[in-house]
Short mmCIF file of N, CA and C in Angstrom, two decimals:
data_model
loop_
_atom_site.label_atom_id
_atom_site.label_comp_id
_atom_site.label_asym_id
_atom_site.label_seq_id
_atom_site.Cartn_x
_atom_site.Cartn_y
_atom_site.Cartn_z
N UNK A 28 116.31 87.44 110.54
CA UNK A 28 116.07 86.27 109.71
C UNK A 28 114.90 85.50 110.31
N UNK A 29 113.92 85.21 109.49
CA UNK A 29 112.78 84.42 109.94
C UNK A 29 112.63 83.23 109.01
N UNK A 30 112.77 82.03 109.57
CA UNK A 30 112.57 80.81 108.81
C UNK A 30 111.15 80.32 109.06
N UNK A 31 110.42 80.08 107.97
CA UNK A 31 109.03 79.64 108.06
C UNK A 31 108.91 78.31 107.32
N UNK A 32 108.52 77.23 108.00
CA UNK A 32 108.41 75.93 107.35
C UNK A 32 107.49 76.00 106.13
N UNK A 33 107.99 75.50 105.01
CA UNK A 33 107.20 75.45 103.79
C UNK A 33 107.07 76.78 103.06
N UNK A 34 107.73 77.83 103.56
CA UNK A 34 107.68 79.15 102.92
C UNK A 34 109.09 79.69 102.78
N UNK A 35 109.20 80.79 102.05
CA UNK A 35 110.49 81.42 101.85
C UNK A 35 111.06 81.96 103.17
N UNK A 36 112.37 81.92 103.29
CA UNK A 36 113.04 82.54 104.43
C UNK A 36 112.99 84.05 104.25
N UNK A 37 112.70 84.77 105.33
CA UNK A 37 112.62 86.23 105.27
C UNK A 37 113.88 86.85 105.87
N UNK A 38 114.43 87.79 105.14
CA UNK A 38 115.51 88.62 105.65
C UNK A 38 114.90 90.00 105.83
N UNK A 39 114.91 90.51 107.05
CA UNK A 39 114.26 91.79 107.35
C UNK A 39 115.31 92.79 107.82
N UNK A 40 115.26 93.96 107.21
CA UNK A 40 116.11 95.07 107.63
C UNK A 40 115.20 96.22 108.04
N UNK A 41 115.50 96.84 109.16
CA UNK A 41 114.69 97.94 109.66
C UNK A 41 115.45 99.25 109.48
N UNK A 42 114.78 100.21 108.86
CA UNK A 42 115.38 101.53 108.62
C UNK A 42 114.44 102.59 109.18
N UNK A 43 114.98 103.68 109.67
CA UNK A 43 114.15 104.78 110.18
C UNK A 43 113.81 105.79 109.09
N UNK A 44 114.29 105.56 107.89
CA UNK A 44 114.08 106.50 106.78
C UNK A 44 112.66 106.46 106.24
N UNK A 45 112.29 107.53 105.59
CA UNK A 45 111.00 107.58 104.89
C UNK A 45 111.20 107.75 103.39
N UNK A 46 112.44 107.59 102.93
CA UNK A 46 112.76 107.75 101.51
C UNK A 46 113.80 106.73 101.07
N UNK A 47 113.44 105.47 101.07
CA UNK A 47 114.37 104.39 100.75
C UNK A 47 114.74 104.42 99.27
N UNK A 48 116.04 104.40 99.02
CA UNK A 48 116.57 104.37 97.66
C UNK A 48 117.37 103.08 97.49
N UNK A 49 117.74 102.79 96.27
CA UNK A 49 118.45 101.56 95.95
C UNK A 49 119.69 101.36 96.82
N UNK A 50 120.45 102.42 97.05
CA UNK A 50 121.68 102.29 97.85
C UNK A 50 121.40 101.87 99.29
N UNK A 51 120.20 102.12 99.78
CA UNK A 51 119.86 101.77 101.16
C UNK A 51 119.58 100.29 101.35
N UNK A 52 119.32 99.57 100.28
CA UNK A 52 119.01 98.13 100.39
C UNK A 52 120.05 97.25 99.69
N UNK A 53 121.23 97.81 99.41
CA UNK A 53 122.28 97.05 98.72
C UNK A 53 122.66 95.77 99.45
N UNK A 54 122.91 95.87 100.75
CA UNK A 54 123.36 94.70 101.51
C UNK A 54 122.24 93.67 101.59
N UNK A 55 121.03 94.11 101.86
CA UNK A 55 119.89 93.19 101.93
C UNK A 55 119.69 92.50 100.59
N UNK A 56 119.75 93.23 99.51
CA UNK A 56 119.61 92.66 98.16
C UNK A 56 120.70 91.62 97.90
N UNK A 57 121.92 91.89 98.33
CA UNK A 57 123.03 90.96 98.15
C UNK A 57 122.80 89.66 98.92
N UNK A 58 122.35 89.78 100.17
CA UNK A 58 122.08 88.59 100.99
C UNK A 58 121.00 87.73 100.36
N UNK A 59 119.93 88.36 99.91
CA UNK A 59 118.82 87.62 99.30
C UNK A 59 119.28 86.93 98.01
N UNK A 60 120.10 87.60 97.23
CA UNK A 60 120.56 87.00 95.96
C UNK A 60 121.44 85.77 96.20
N UNK A 61 122.08 85.70 97.35
CA UNK A 61 122.95 84.57 97.67
C UNK A 61 122.23 83.46 98.44
N UNK A 62 120.98 83.69 98.78
CA UNK A 62 120.23 82.71 99.58
C UNK A 62 119.04 82.20 98.78
N UNK A 63 119.07 80.95 98.35
CA UNK A 63 117.94 80.42 97.59
C UNK A 63 116.66 80.38 98.42
N UNK A 64 115.56 80.55 97.75
CA UNK A 64 114.23 80.50 98.37
C UNK A 64 114.10 81.48 99.54
N UNK A 65 114.49 82.73 99.27
CA UNK A 65 114.39 83.75 100.30
C UNK A 65 113.83 85.04 99.71
N UNK A 66 113.43 85.94 100.61
CA UNK A 66 112.88 87.23 100.20
C UNK A 66 113.38 88.28 101.20
N UNK A 67 113.59 89.49 100.71
CA UNK A 67 114.04 90.59 101.56
C UNK A 67 112.95 91.61 101.77
N UNK A 68 112.83 92.08 103.01
CA UNK A 68 111.85 93.11 103.35
C UNK A 68 112.58 94.21 104.10
N UNK A 69 112.40 95.44 103.65
CA UNK A 69 112.93 96.60 104.35
C UNK A 69 111.76 97.30 105.01
N UNK A 70 111.73 97.26 106.33
CA UNK A 70 110.66 97.90 107.11
C UNK A 70 111.11 99.32 107.42
N UNK A 71 110.25 100.29 107.11
CA UNK A 71 110.67 101.69 107.24
C UNK A 71 109.46 102.60 107.48
N UNK A 72 109.68 103.88 107.32
CA UNK A 72 108.62 104.86 107.55
C UNK A 72 107.99 105.36 106.25
N UNK A 73 108.23 104.69 105.14
CA UNK A 73 107.56 105.08 103.89
C UNK A 73 106.06 104.83 104.03
N UNK A 74 105.24 105.63 103.37
CA UNK A 74 103.79 105.49 103.54
C UNK A 74 103.16 104.33 102.78
N UNK A 75 103.80 103.87 101.70
CA UNK A 75 103.20 102.83 100.85
C UNK A 75 104.17 101.68 100.62
N UNK A 76 103.62 100.48 100.53
CA UNK A 76 104.44 99.32 100.20
C UNK A 76 104.80 99.37 98.72
N UNK A 77 106.03 98.97 98.40
CA UNK A 77 106.47 98.92 97.00
C UNK A 77 107.64 97.95 96.89
N UNK A 78 108.08 97.72 95.67
CA UNK A 78 109.22 96.84 95.43
C UNK A 78 110.35 97.66 94.82
N UNK A 79 111.56 97.39 95.26
CA UNK A 79 112.74 98.10 94.77
C UNK A 79 113.88 97.11 94.64
N UNK A 80 114.31 96.88 93.42
CA UNK A 80 115.46 96.00 93.17
C UNK A 80 115.31 94.63 93.82
N UNK A 81 114.12 94.06 93.77
CA UNK A 81 113.89 92.73 94.32
C UNK A 81 113.64 92.69 95.82
N UNK A 82 113.54 93.85 96.46
CA UNK A 82 113.29 93.94 97.89
C UNK A 82 111.93 94.61 98.10
N UNK A 83 111.14 94.10 99.04
CA UNK A 83 109.87 94.72 99.37
C UNK A 83 110.12 95.83 100.38
N UNK A 84 109.70 97.04 100.03
CA UNK A 84 109.77 98.18 100.94
C UNK A 84 108.41 98.21 101.64
N UNK A 85 108.42 98.14 102.95
CA UNK A 85 107.19 97.95 103.70
C UNK A 85 107.06 98.98 104.83
N UNK A 86 105.93 99.71 104.87
CA UNK A 86 105.71 100.60 106.02
C UNK A 86 105.66 99.78 107.31
N UNK A 87 106.21 100.32 108.37
CA UNK A 87 106.28 99.56 109.62
C UNK A 87 104.91 99.13 110.11
N UNK A 88 103.86 99.91 109.79
CA UNK A 88 102.51 99.57 110.24
C UNK A 88 101.98 98.29 109.59
N UNK A 89 102.54 97.93 108.44
CA UNK A 89 102.06 96.75 107.70
C UNK A 89 102.98 95.54 107.88
N UNK A 90 104.01 95.67 108.65
CA UNK A 90 105.01 94.60 108.75
C UNK A 90 104.42 93.26 109.17
N UNK A 91 103.61 93.23 110.18
CA UNK A 91 103.07 91.96 110.68
C UNK A 91 102.27 91.24 109.60
N UNK A 92 101.43 91.96 108.87
CA UNK A 92 100.62 91.30 107.84
C UNK A 92 101.49 90.81 106.68
N UNK A 93 102.57 91.48 106.38
CA UNK A 93 103.47 91.06 105.30
C UNK A 93 104.28 89.83 105.74
N UNK A 94 104.81 89.86 106.94
CA UNK A 94 105.64 88.77 107.44
C UNK A 94 104.85 87.48 107.57
N UNK A 95 103.62 87.56 108.05
CA UNK A 95 102.83 86.35 108.29
C UNK A 95 101.83 86.06 107.19
N UNK A 96 102.03 86.62 106.01
CA UNK A 96 101.13 86.37 104.87
C UNK A 96 101.36 84.98 104.32
#
């Protein structure tokens, strides 16, 4: 959990997978849906950033730029 003044709270989950599917982000999606003004990021080994069910799927190499954007 990263709280940033004046910005959305980040919930970050780290996975070693390179093929994230909806079932892999169920808990993260649930936490984000219950927390106002928040966003979920799943950091993993996928090659490209994308969005899945309201969660940002982020390659680990891009995590710092996404978190501090």
